[in-house]
Amino acid sequence: MRSNIAHVSTQKSAPLFKIIDETDDYIVVDKPALLLTHPTKPDHRTTLWKELRELLAFEIANGGQVSIVNRLDRETSGVVLVAKTSAAARRFGLLMQHRQLNKEYLAIVHGWPDWETKIVDAPMDRQGKHQPSAIWLKQTIHPKGAEAVTEFCVERRFTKNILQPSPQSSPSGRGGPKDSPRKFFTSPSGRGSRNAAGEGDNLSARKFALIRAIPKTGRTHQIRVHLASLGHSIVGDKIYGPNERLYLEFIETGWTPRLEGELLLPRHALHSAKLAIENEKEWLAELPADLRQFIGE
């Protein structure tokens, strides 16, 4: 059995991924955020698919393959199932088709839901098919869209204190997120510690919740769209969060202090926590360090 931590790329900045489970038929990994699952352009960017092809070079040379079963967005972390043979790929494909490959995600959202459990049954389609959209891939709820059903459950509610610099504490004298990123820390009481703030800085208590999401269908951005439709967008979501123009700004400028001030996290707070074959097998991935830190663990 190979090491459960893989770092096979020659690029020193490439993220690590953890091997959760492996057999002759499949490998299950814990993908870090900000690692592309599959190549989207003919360039040399590191992707999970490319790294797995390096890791499984022996298997591929002997007739194997790398077929990613459940693709995650670049910013989403967590469990990814990969078939190593054509027979396994066909089997997993049929399981997904018959909805016997069950997925669970954890998401950190803005606000405190006034419900404990919720089922959203709202069809989805690409927004640009029905109205002008500055973002080609943006999805929306639309009656002419494909069936989309997600079950949500509140795992935890918490308050986080967002440190907002005042004009006096900003080097430029203007203050605000454009010039200095907001800092944040979690306090169970919601009051925070005055020692964490500088003179003149303001602590703004904000409400957040940890949500378990169980998609019953597999539409693009389904969890993100359904949570936003409930008024609880995912923290760090550049498309479905506070303003879609933040995504366009990110594409143009990259990550900046101004974007940090608006989004709080450099990636959307969505994690693939569990993948299970019905009545047979399940794989788990614990919440990663960046999200644990955000909720104060």
PDB file of C-alpha atoms in Angstrom:
ATOM      1  CA  MET A   1       0.000   0.000   0.000  1.00  0.00           C
ATOM      2  CA  ARG A   2       1.338   3.382  -1.002  1.00  0.00           C
ATOM      3  CA  SER A   3       1.632   6.338   1.415  1.00  0.00           C
ATOM      4  CA  ASN A   4      -1.655   7.939   2.390  1.00  0.00           C
ATOM      5  CA  ILE A   5      -0.260  11.374   1.557  1.00  0.00           C
ATOM      6  CA  ALA A   6       0.466  11.963  -2.110  1.00  0.00           C
ATOM      7  CA  HIS A   7       2.479  14.802  -3.562  1.00  0.00           C
ATOM      8  CA  VAL A   8       3.573  13.539  -6.942  1.00  0.00           C
ATOM      9  CA  SER A   9       3.730  16.747  -8.932  1.00  0.00           C
ATOM     10  CA  THR A  10       7.103  18.318  -9.645  1.00  0.00           C
ATOM     11  CA  GLN A  11       5.569  21.751  -8.967  1.00  0.00           C
ATOM     12  CA  LYS A  12       6.565  22.717  -5.432  1.00  0.00           C
ATOM     13  CA  SER A  13       3.392  24.765  -4.923  1.00  0.00           C
ATOM     14  CA  ALA A  14       1.089  21.840  -5.701  1.00  0.00           C
ATOM     15  CA  PRO A  15      -1.251  20.952  -2.826  1.00  0.00           C
ATOM     16  CA  LEU A  16      -1.116  17.620  -1.068  1.00  0.00           C
ATOM     17  CA  PHE A  17      -4.027  15.236  -1.241  1.00  0.00           C
ATOM     18  CA  LYS A  18      -4.701  12.450   1.201  1.00  0.00           C
ATOM     19  CA  ILE A  19      -5.491   8.885   0.172  1.00  0.00           C
ATOM     20  CA  ILE A  20      -8.512   7.731   2.171  1.00  0.00           C
ATOM     21  CA  ASP A  21      -8.905   4.253   0.705  1.00  0.00           C
ATOM     22  CA  GLU A  22      -7.566   2.185  -2.193  1.00  0.00           C
ATOM     23  CA  THR A  23      -8.238  -1.166  -3.828  1.00  0.00           C
ATOM     24  CA  ASP A  24      -7.406  -2.679  -7.204  1.00  0.00           C
ATOM     25  CA  ASP A  25     -10.618  -1.126  -8.564  1.00  0.00           C
ATOM     26  CA  TYR A  26     -10.659   2.371  -7.085  1.00  0.00           C
ATOM     27  CA  ILE A  27      -8.878   5.012  -5.070  1.00  0.00           C
ATOM     28  CA  VAL A  28     -10.599   7.535  -2.777  1.00  0.00           C
ATOM     29  CA  VAL A  29      -8.828  10.792  -1.970  1.00  0.00           C
ATOM     30  CA  ASP A  30      -9.411  13.897   0.145  1.00  0.00           C
ATOM     31  CA  LYS A  31      -8.974  16.769  -2.323  1.00  0.00           C
ATOM     32  CA  PRO A  32      -7.762  20.090  -0.911  1.00  0.00           C
ATOM     33  CA  ALA A  33      -9.472  23.332  -1.858  1.00  0.00           C
ATOM     34  CA  LEU A  34      -8.018  25.305  -4.787  1.00  0.00           C
ATOM     35  CA  LEU A  35      -6.892  22.183  -6.657  1.00  0.00           C
ATOM     36  CA  LEU A  36      -8.638  21.689 -10.001  1.00  0.00           C
ATOM     37  CA  THR A  37     -10.239  18.268 -10.294  1.00  0.00           C
ATOM     38  CA  HIS A  38      -9.861  17.939 -14.059  1.00  0.00           C
ATOM     39  CA  PRO A  39      -8.047  19.969 -16.747  1.00  0.00           C
ATOM     40  CA  THR A  40     -10.192  22.762 -18.151  1.00  0.00           C
ATOM     41  CA  LYS A  41      -7.582  24.215 -20.516  1.00  0.00           C
ATOM     42  CA  PRO A  42      -4.646  22.754 -22.454  1.00  0.00           C
ATOM     43  CA  ASP A  43      -2.057  24.200 -20.100  1.00  0.00           C
ATOM     44  CA  HIS A  44       0.339  22.944 -17.442  1.00  0.00           C
ATOM     45  CA  ARG A  45      -1.742  23.749 -14.369  1.00  0.00           C
ATOM     46  CA  THR A  46      -1.723  21.107 -11.658  1.00  0.00           C
ATOM     47  CA  THR A  47      -4.936  19.093 -11.424  1.00  0.00           C
ATOM     48  CA  LEU A  48      -6.037  16.148  -9.346  1.00  0.00           C
ATOM     49  CA  TRP A  49      -6.471  14.125 -12.538  1.00  0.00           C
ATOM     50  CA  LYS A  50      -2.882  14.786 -13.672  1.00  0.00           C
ATOM     51  CA  GLU A  51      -1.442  13.966 -10.247  1.00  0.00           C
ATOM     52  CA  LEU A  52      -3.445  10.744 -10.088  1.00  0.00           C
ATOM     53  CA  ARG A  53      -2.174   9.730 -13.515  1.00  0.00           C
ATOM     54  CA  GLU A  54       1.367  10.128 -12.197  1.00  0.00           C
ATOM     55  CA  LEU A  55       0.543   8.239  -9.014  1.00  0.00           C
ATOM     56  CA  LEU A  56      -1.179   5.414 -10.923  1.00  0.00           C
ATOM     57  CA  ALA A  57       1.325   5.241 -13.781  1.00  0.00           C
ATOM     58  CA  PHE A  58       1.966   1.533 -13.199  1.00  0.00           C
ATOM     59  CA  GLU A  59      -1.738   0.682 -13.242  1.00  0.00           C
ATOM     60  CA  ILE A  60      -2.310   2.755 -16.389  1.00  0.00           C
ATOM     61  CA  ALA A  61       0.621   1.054 -18.143  1.00  0.00           C
ATOM     62  CA  ASN A  62      -1.101  -2.256 -17.421  1.00  0.00           C
ATOM     63  CA  GLY A  63      -4.495  -1.315 -18.853  1.00  0.00           C
ATOM     64  CA  GLY A  64      -5.893   0.760 -16.009  1.00  0.00           C
ATOM     65  CA  GLN A  65      -7.362   4.250 -16.160  1.00  0.00           C
ATOM     66  CA  VAL A  66      -8.202   7.316 -14.083  1.00  0.00           C
ATOM     67  CA  SER A  67     -11.943   8.037 -14.124  1.00  0.00           C
ATOM     68  CA  ILE A  68     -13.076  10.628 -11.585  1.00  0.00           C
ATOM     69  CA  VAL A  69     -16.561   9.669 -10.456  1.00  0.00           C
ATOM     70  CA  ASN A  70     -17.689  12.699  -8.434  1.00  0.00           C
ATOM     71  CA  ARG A  71     -16.050  15.890  -9.669  1.00  0.00           C
ATOM     72  CA  LEU A  72     -15.704  18.728  -7.190  1.00  0.00           C
ATOM     73  CA  ASP A  73     -15.370  22.416  -8.013  1.00  0.00           C
ATOM     74  CA  ARG A  74     -11.858  23.832  -7.696  1.00  0.00           C
ATOM     75  CA  GLU A  75     -12.689  25.578  -4.399  1.00  0.00           C
ATOM     76  CA  THR A  76     -14.557  22.620  -2.887  1.00  0.00           C
ATOM     77  CA  SER A  77     -12.551  20.231  -0.714  1.00  0.00           C
ATOM     78  CA  GLY A  78     -13.229  16.673   0.348  1.00  0.00           C
ATOM     79  CA  VAL A  79     -13.977  13.130  -0.773  1.00  0.00           C
ATOM     80  CA  VAL A  80     -13.378  12.201  -4.419  1.00  0.00           C
ATOM     81  CA  LEU A  81     -13.919   8.673  -5.748  1.00  0.00           C
ATOM     82  CA  VAL A  82     -11.778   7.600  -8.691  1.00  0.00           C
ATOM     83  CA  ALA A  83     -12.233   4.400 -10.713  1.00  0.00           C
ATOM     84  CA  LYS A  84      -9.008   2.628 -11.723  1.00  0.00           C
ATOM     85  CA  THR A  85     -10.608   0.240 -14.237  1.00  0.00           C
ATOM     86  CA  SER A  86     -13.253   0.510 -16.936  1.00  0.00           C
ATOM     87  CA  ALA A  87     -15.420  -2.054 -15.119  1.00  0.00           C
ATOM     88  CA  ALA A  88     -15.324  -0.011 -11.895  1.00  0.00           C
ATOM     89  CA  ALA A  89     -16.109   3.187 -13.823  1.00  0.00           C
ATOM     90  CA  ARG A  90     -19.190   1.541 -15.373  1.00  0.00           C
ATOM     91  CA  ARG A  91     -20.333   0.252 -11.975  1.00  0.00           C
ATOM     92  CA  PHE A  92     -19.997   3.610 -10.250  1.00  0.00           C
ATOM     93  CA  GLY A  93     -21.718   5.308 -13.179  1.00  0.00           C
ATOM     94  CA  LEU A  94     -24.722   3.005 -12.814  1.00  0.00           C
ATOM     95  CA  LEU A  95     -24.804   3.580  -9.064  1.00  0.00           C
ATOM     96  CA  MET A  96     -24.957   7.340  -9.651  1.00  0.00           C
ATOM     97  CA  GLN A  97     -27.629   6.892 -12.314  1.00  0.00           C
ATOM     98  CA  HIS A  98     -29.765   4.908  -9.859  1.00  0.00           C
ATOM     99  CA  ARG A  99     -28.996   7.371  -7.026  1.00  0.00           C
ATOM    100  CA  GLN A 100     -27.249   4.735  -4.932  1.00  0.00           C
ATOM    101  CA  LEU A 101     -24.044   6.745  -4.546  1.00  0.00           C
ATOM    102  CA  ASN A 102     -24.946   9.138  -1.757  1.00  0.00           C
ATOM    103  CA  LYS A 103     -23.130  12.393  -1.004  1.00  0.00           C
ATOM    104  CA  GLU A 104     -23.061  14.664   2.028  1.00  0.00           C
ATOM    105  CA  TYR A 105     -21.432  18.087   2.231  1.00  0.00           C
ATOM    106  CA  LEU A 106     -20.708  20.570   4.996  1.00  0.00           C
ATOM    107  CA  ALA A 107     -21.105  24.272   4.274  1.00  0.00           C
ATOM    108  CA  ILE A 108     -20.585  27.424   6.339  1.00  0.00           C
ATOM    109  CA  VAL A 109     -23.270  29.973   5.529  1.00  0.00           C
ATOM    110  CA  HIS A 110     -24.128  33.538   6.408  1.00  0.00           C
ATOM    111  CA  GLY A 111     -26.868  34.012   8.989  1.00  0.00           C
ATOM    112  CA  TRP A 112     -28.833  31.724  11.280  1.00  0.00           C
ATOM    113  CA  PRO A 113     -31.557  29.708   9.519  1.00  0.00           C
ATOM    114  CA  ASP A 114     -34.952  29.795  11.216  1.00  0.00           C
ATOM    115  CA  TRP A 115     -35.336  26.084  10.465  1.00  0.00           C
ATOM    116  CA  GLU A 116     -33.538  22.938  11.608  1.00  0.00           C
ATOM    117  CA  THR A 117     -34.121  20.887   8.459  1.00  0.00           C
ATOM    118  CA  LYS A 118     -35.206  21.992   5.024  1.00  0.00           C
ATOM    119  CA  ILE A 119     -35.772  20.353   1.646  1.00  0.00           C
ATOM    120  CA  VAL A 120     -35.380  22.550  -1.406  1.00  0.00           C
ATOM    121  CA  ASP A 121     -37.043  21.191  -4.546  1.00  0.00           C
ATOM    122  CA  ALA A 122     -36.276  23.825  -7.178  1.00  0.00           C
ATOM    123  CA  PRO A 123     -35.276  23.113 -10.803  1.00  0.00           C
ATOM    124  CA  MET A 124     -32.081  24.713 -12.082  1.00  0.00           C
ATOM    125  CA  ASP A 125     -30.639  25.888 -15.365  1.00  0.00           C
ATOM    126  CA  ARG A 126     -27.813  28.054 -16.645  1.00  0.00           C
ATOM    127  CA  GLN A 127     -28.851  31.670 -16.037  1.00  0.00           C
ATOM    128  CA  GLY A 128     -27.630  32.927 -19.406  1.00  0.00           C
ATOM    129  CA  LYS A 129     -30.227  30.776 -21.219  1.00  0.00           C
ATOM    130  CA  HIS A 130     -33.028  32.836 -19.721  1.00  0.00           C
ATOM    131  CA  GLN A 131     -31.627  36.289 -18.979  1.00  0.00           C
ATOM    132  CA  PRO A 132     -28.451  38.307 -19.520  1.00  0.00           C
ATOM    133  CA  SER A 133     -25.638  37.027 -17.310  1.00  0.00           C
ATOM    134  CA  ALA A 134     -22.134  38.448 -16.905  1.00  0.00           C
ATOM    135  CA  ILE A 135     -20.932  35.004 -15.747  1.00  0.00           C
ATOM    136  CA  TRP A 136     -21.391  32.255 -18.310  1.00  0.00           C
ATOM    137  CA  LEU A 137     -21.360  29.339 -15.846  1.00  0.00           C
ATOM    138  CA  LYS A 138     -23.735  30.915 -13.292  1.00  0.00           C
ATOM    139  CA  GLN A 139     -26.776  28.764 -12.529  1.00  0.00           C
ATOM    140  CA  THR A 140     -30.218  29.851 -11.410  1.00  0.00           C
ATOM    141  CA  ILE A 141     -33.536  28.435 -10.249  1.00  0.00           C
ATOM    142  CA  HIS A 142     -35.894  28.306 -13.215  1.00  0.00           C
ATOM    143  CA  PRO A 143     -39.123  26.361 -13.878  1.00  0.00           C
ATOM    144  CA  LYS A 144     -37.766  25.148 -17.231  1.00  0.00           C
ATOM    145  CA  GLY A 145     -34.605  23.782 -15.648  1.00  0.00           C
ATOM    146  CA  ALA A 146     -33.646  20.236 -14.652  1.00  0.00           C
ATOM    147  CA  GLU A 147     -34.889  18.682 -11.419  1.00  0.00           C
ATOM    148  CA  ALA A 148     -32.780  19.687  -8.413  1.00  0.00           C
ATOM    149  CA  VAL A 149     -33.461  18.565  -4.839  1.00  0.00           C
ATOM    150  CA  THR A 150     -31.308  19.189  -1.754  1.00  0.00           C
ATOM    151  CA  GLU A 151     -31.902  18.348   1.897  1.00  0.00           C
ATOM    152  CA  PHE A 152     -30.358  20.672   4.494  1.00  0.00           C
ATOM    153  CA  CYS A 153     -29.790  20.257   8.227  1.00  0.00           C
ATOM    154  CA  VAL A 154     -28.358  22.794  10.678  1.00  0.00           C
ATOM    155  CA  GLU A 155     -25.356  21.310  12.477  1.00  0.00           C
ATOM    156  CA  ARG A 156     -24.312  24.367  14.455  1.00  0.00           C
ATOM    157  CA  ARG A 157     -24.983  28.086  14.815  1.00  0.00           C
ATOM    158  CA  PHE A 158     -22.205  30.429  15.923  1.00  0.00           C
ATOM    159  CA  THR A 159     -21.245  34.078  16.101  1.00  0.00           C
ATOM    160  CA  LYS A 160     -18.014  35.434  14.716  1.00  0.00           C
ATOM    161  CA  ASN A 161     -16.602  38.849  15.426  1.00  0.00           C
ATOM    162  CA  ILE A 162     -15.410  40.615  12.283  1.00  0.00           C
ATOM    163  CA  LEU A 163     -12.740  43.220  12.925  1.00  0.00           C
ATOM    164  CA  GLN A 164     -13.427  46.266  10.763  1.00  0.00           C
ATOM    165  CA  PRO A 165     -10.664  48.897  10.726  1.00  0.00           C
ATOM    166  CA  SER A 166     -11.771  52.438  11.373  1.00  0.00           C
ATOM    167  CA  PRO A 167     -10.526  55.397   9.273  1.00  0.00           C
ATOM    168  CA  GLN A 168      -8.065  56.254  12.052  1.00  0.00           C
ATOM    169  CA  SER A 169      -6.454  52.791  11.903  1.00  0.00           C
ATOM    170  CA  SER A 170      -6.166  52.691   8.112  1.00  0.00           C
ATOM    171  CA  PRO A 171      -2.815  53.818   6.668  1.00  0.00           C
ATOM    172  CA  SER A 172      -4.551  55.712   3.885  1.00  0.00           C
ATOM    173  CA  GLY A 173      -7.050  57.351   6.197  1.00  0.00           C
ATOM    174  CA  ARG A 174      -9.972  55.966   4.203  1.00  0.00           C
ATOM    175  CA  GLY A 175     -10.488  52.701   6.111  1.00  0.00           C
ATOM    176  CA  GLY A 176     -12.670  49.849   4.958  1.00  0.00           C
ATOM    177  CA  PRO A 177     -11.909  46.628   3.145  1.00  0.00           C
ATOM    178  CA  LYS A 178     -10.409  48.312   0.096  1.00  0.00           C
ATOM    179  CA  ASP A 179      -7.286  49.258   2.008  1.00  0.00           C
ATOM    180  CA  SER A 180      -7.032  46.660   4.751  1.00  0.00           C
ATOM    181  CA  PRO A 181      -8.512  43.168   5.078  1.00  0.00           C
ATOM    182  CA  ARG A 182     -11.020  42.451   7.790  1.00  0.00           C
ATOM    183  CA  LYS A 183      -9.815  40.162  10.543  1.00  0.00           C
ATOM    184  CA  PHE A 184     -12.117  37.798  12.345  1.00  0.00           C
ATOM    185  CA  PHE A 185     -12.219  35.426  15.278  1.00  0.00           C
ATOM    186  CA  THR A 186     -14.889  33.338  16.924  1.00  0.00           C
ATOM    187  CA  SER A 187     -16.281  33.851  20.385  1.00  0.00           C
ATOM    188  CA  PRO A 188     -19.006  31.627  21.870  1.00  0.00           C
ATOM    189  CA  SER A 189     -20.347  34.657  23.715  1.00  0.00           C
ATOM    190  CA  GLY A 190     -20.365  36.827  20.610  1.00  0.00           C
ATOM    191  CA  ARG A 191     -18.483  39.584  22.464  1.00  0.00           C
ATOM    192  CA  GLY A 192     -14.922  38.882  21.380  1.00  0.00           C
ATOM    193  CA  SER A 193     -11.741  40.053  23.011  1.00  0.00           C
ATOM    194  CA  ARG A 194     -10.821  43.706  23.039  1.00  0.00           C
ATOM    195  CA  ASN A 195      -7.163  42.692  23.040  1.00  0.00           C
ATOM    196  CA  ALA A 196      -7.561  41.354  19.499  1.00  0.00           C
ATOM    197  CA  ALA A 197      -8.505  44.752  18.108  1.00  0.00           C
ATOM    198  CA  GLY A 198      -6.377  47.833  17.719  1.00  0.00           C
ATOM    199  CA  GLU A 199      -7.270  51.260  19.009  1.00  0.00           C
ATOM    200  CA  GLY A 200     -10.227  52.604  17.071  1.00  0.00           C
ATOM    201  CA  ASP A 201     -11.069  49.293  15.435  1.00  0.00           C
ATOM    202  CA  ASN A 202     -14.648  48.038  15.621  1.00  0.00           C
ATOM    203  CA  LEU A 203     -15.842  44.504  16.283  1.00  0.00           C
ATOM    204  CA  SER A 204     -18.968  43.614  14.376  1.00  0.00           C
ATOM    205  CA  ALA A 205     -20.717  40.444  15.556  1.00  0.00           C
ATOM    206  CA  ARG A 206     -21.896  38.346  12.606  1.00  0.00           C
ATOM    207  CA  LYS A 207     -24.019  35.212  12.607  1.00  0.00           C
ATOM    208  CA  PHE A 208     -22.981  32.060  10.731  1.00  0.00           C
ATOM    209  CA  ALA A 209     -24.116  28.442  10.612  1.00  0.00           C
ATOM    210  CA  LEU A 210     -22.599  25.081   9.740  1.00  0.00           C
ATOM    211  CA  ILE A 211     -25.015  23.240   7.447  1.00  0.00           C
ATOM    212  CA  ARG A 212     -25.076  19.617   6.311  1.00  0.00           C
ATOM    213  CA  ALA A 213     -26.249  19.386   2.711  1.00  0.00           C
ATOM    214  CA  ILE A 214     -27.469  16.165   1.102  1.00  0.00           C
ATOM    215  CA  PRO A 215     -28.055  16.570  -2.647  1.00  0.00           C
ATOM    216  CA  LYS A 216     -30.561  14.143  -4.113  1.00  0.00           C
ATOM    217  CA  THR A 217     -29.648  15.220  -7.643  1.00  0.00           C
ATOM    218  CA  GLY A 218     -26.350  16.338  -9.132  1.00  0.00           C
ATOM    219  CA  ARG A 219     -26.774  19.709 -10.842  1.00  0.00           C
ATOM    220  CA  THR A 220     -23.909  22.162 -11.339  1.00  0.00           C
ATOM    221  CA  HIS A 221     -23.519  24.415  -8.259  1.00  0.00           C
ATOM    222  CA  GLN A 222     -26.705  22.891  -6.825  1.00  0.00           C
ATOM    223  CA  ILE A 223     -25.920  23.304  -3.119  1.00  0.00           C
ATOM    224  CA  ARG A 224     -24.601  26.827  -3.595  1.00  0.00           C
ATOM    225  CA  VAL A 225     -27.666  27.947  -5.577  1.00  0.00           C
ATOM    226  CA  HIS A 226     -30.187  26.343  -3.232  1.00  0.00           C
ATOM    227  CA  LEU A 227     -28.578  27.823  -0.112  1.00  0.00           C
ATOM    228  CA  ALA A 228     -28.442  31.270  -1.713  1.00  0.00           C
ATOM    229  CA  SER A 229     -32.135  30.934  -2.584  1.00  0.00           C
ATOM    230  CA  LEU A 230     -32.861  30.441   1.129  1.00  0.00           C
ATOM    231  CA  GLY A 231     -31.031  33.668   1.965  1.00  0.00           C
ATOM    232  CA  HIS A 232     -28.014  31.828   3.411  1.00  0.00           C
ATOM    233  CA  SER A 233     -25.239  31.994   0.837  1.00  0.00           C
ATOM    234  CA  ILE A 234     -21.992  30.126   1.478  1.00  0.00           C
ATOM    235  CA  VAL A 235     -19.155  32.128   3.028  1.00  0.00           C
ATOM    236  CA  GLY A 236     -16.536  32.953   0.396  1.00  0.00           C
ATOM    237  CA  ASP A 237     -18.823  32.259  -2.570  1.00  0.00           C
ATOM    238  CA  LYS A 238     -17.744  34.680  -5.291  1.00  0.00           C
ATOM    239  CA  ILE A 239     -20.698  33.964  -7.603  1.00  0.00           C
ATOM    240  CA  TYR A 240     -23.698  33.367  -5.342  1.00  0.00           C
ATOM    241  CA  GLY A 241     -22.523  35.394  -2.340  1.00  0.00           C
ATOM    242  CA  PRO A 242     -22.862  39.122  -1.650  1.00  0.00           C
ATOM    243  CA  ASN A 243     -22.200  40.294  -5.217  1.00  0.00           C
ATOM    244  CA  GLU A 244     -21.430  38.380  -8.412  1.00  0.00           C
ATOM    245  CA  ARG A 245     -19.148  41.196  -9.521  1.00  0.00           C
ATOM    246  CA  LEU A 246     -16.682  39.978  -6.901  1.00  0.00           C
ATOM    247  CA  TYR A 247     -16.109  36.938  -9.122  1.00  0.00           C
ATOM    248  CA  LEU A 248     -15.367  39.144 -12.124  1.00  0.00           C
ATOM    249  CA  GLU A 249     -13.054  41.261  -9.996  1.00  0.00           C
ATOM    250  CA  PHE A 250     -11.255  38.135  -8.783  1.00  0.00           C
ATOM    251  CA  ILE A 251     -10.729  36.943 -12.358  1.00  0.00           C
ATOM    252  CA  GLU A 252      -9.199  40.330 -13.206  1.00  0.00           C
ATOM    253  CA  THR A 253      -7.108  41.047 -10.106  1.00  0.00           C
ATOM    254  CA  GLY A 254      -6.692  37.784  -8.203  1.00  0.00           C
ATOM    255  CA  TRP A 255      -7.137  37.652  -4.415  1.00  0.00           C
ATOM    256  CA  THR A 256      -6.829  41.105  -2.827  1.00  0.00           C
ATOM    257  CA  PRO A 257      -7.401  42.640   0.628  1.00  0.00           C
ATOM    258  CA  ARG A 258     -10.601  44.223  -0.706  1.00  0.00           C
ATOM    259  CA  LEU A 259     -11.960  40.827  -1.741  1.00  0.00           C
ATOM    260  CA  GLU A 260     -10.932  39.353   1.607  1.00  0.00           C
ATOM    261  CA  GLY A 261     -12.896  42.090   3.313  1.00  0.00           C
ATOM    262  CA  GLU A 262     -16.022  41.196   1.350  1.00  0.00           C
ATOM    263  CA  LEU A 263     -15.746  37.403   1.149  1.00  0.00           C
ATOM    264  CA  LEU A 264     -13.838  36.558   4.396  1.00  0.00           C
ATOM    265  CA  LEU A 265     -12.371  33.367   2.900  1.00  0.00           C
ATOM    266  CA  PRO A 266     -10.334  32.891  -0.298  1.00  0.00           C
ATOM    267  CA  ARG A 267     -12.539  29.946  -1.274  1.00  0.00           C
ATOM    268  CA  HIS A 268     -16.164  29.039  -0.771  1.00  0.00           C
ATOM    269  CA  ALA A 269     -16.718  27.156   2.481  1.00  0.00           C
ATOM    270  CA  LEU A 270     -18.038  23.922   0.989  1.00  0.00           C
ATOM    271  CA  HIS A 271     -16.605  20.487   1.817  1.00  0.00           C
ATOM    272  CA  SER A 272     -17.467  17.013   0.539  1.00  0.00           C
ATOM    273  CA  ALA A 273     -17.638  15.248   3.897  1.00  0.00           C
ATOM    274  CA  LYS A 274     -19.080  11.845   3.016  1.00  0.00           C
ATOM    275  CA  LEU A 275     -19.540   9.572   0.029  1.00  0.00           C
ATOM    276  CA  ALA A 276     -21.336   6.269   0.417  1.00  0.00           C
ATOM    277  CA  ILE A 277     -22.404   3.320  -1.696  1.00  0.00           C
ATOM    278  CA  GLU A 278     -25.849   2.444  -0.399  1.00  0.00           C
ATOM    279  CA  ASN A 279     -25.786  -0.522   2.008  1.00  0.00           C
ATOM    280  CA  GLU A 280     -22.144  -1.247   1.208  1.00  0.00           C
ATOM    281  CA  LYS A 281     -19.353   1.247   1.882  1.00  0.00           C
ATOM    282  CA  GLU A 282     -18.752   4.830   3.000  1.00  0.00           C
ATOM    283  CA  TRP A 283     -15.810   7.225   3.009  1.00  0.00           C
ATOM    284  CA  LEU A 284     -15.380  10.276   5.229  1.00  0.00           C
ATOM    285  CA  ALA A 285     -13.202  13.388   5.113  1.00  0.00           C
ATOM    286  CA  GLU A 286     -12.987  15.622   8.165  1.00  0.00           C
ATOM    287  CA  LEU A 287     -13.495  19.345   7.879  1.00  0.00           C
ATOM    288  CA  PRO A 288     -10.203  20.918   6.714  1.00  0.00           C
ATOM    289  CA  ALA A 289      -8.140  23.268   8.857  1.00  0.00           C
ATOM    290  CA  ASP A 290      -9.252  26.522   7.211  1.00  0.00           C
ATOM    291  CA  LEU A 291     -12.927  25.794   7.845  1.00  0.00           C
ATOM    292  CA  ARG A 292     -12.319  24.447  11.350  1.00  0.00           C
ATOM    293  CA  GLN A 293     -10.477  27.658  12.156  1.00  0.00           C
ATOM    294  CA  PHE A 294     -13.336  29.755  10.807  1.00  0.00           C
ATOM    295  CA  ILE A 295     -15.890  28.094  13.068  1.00  0.00           C
ATOM    296  CA  GLY A 296     -13.517  28.285  16.037  1.00  0.00           C
ATOM    297  CA  GLU A 297     -12.415  24.667  16.440  1.00  0.00           C
TER     298      GLU A 297
END
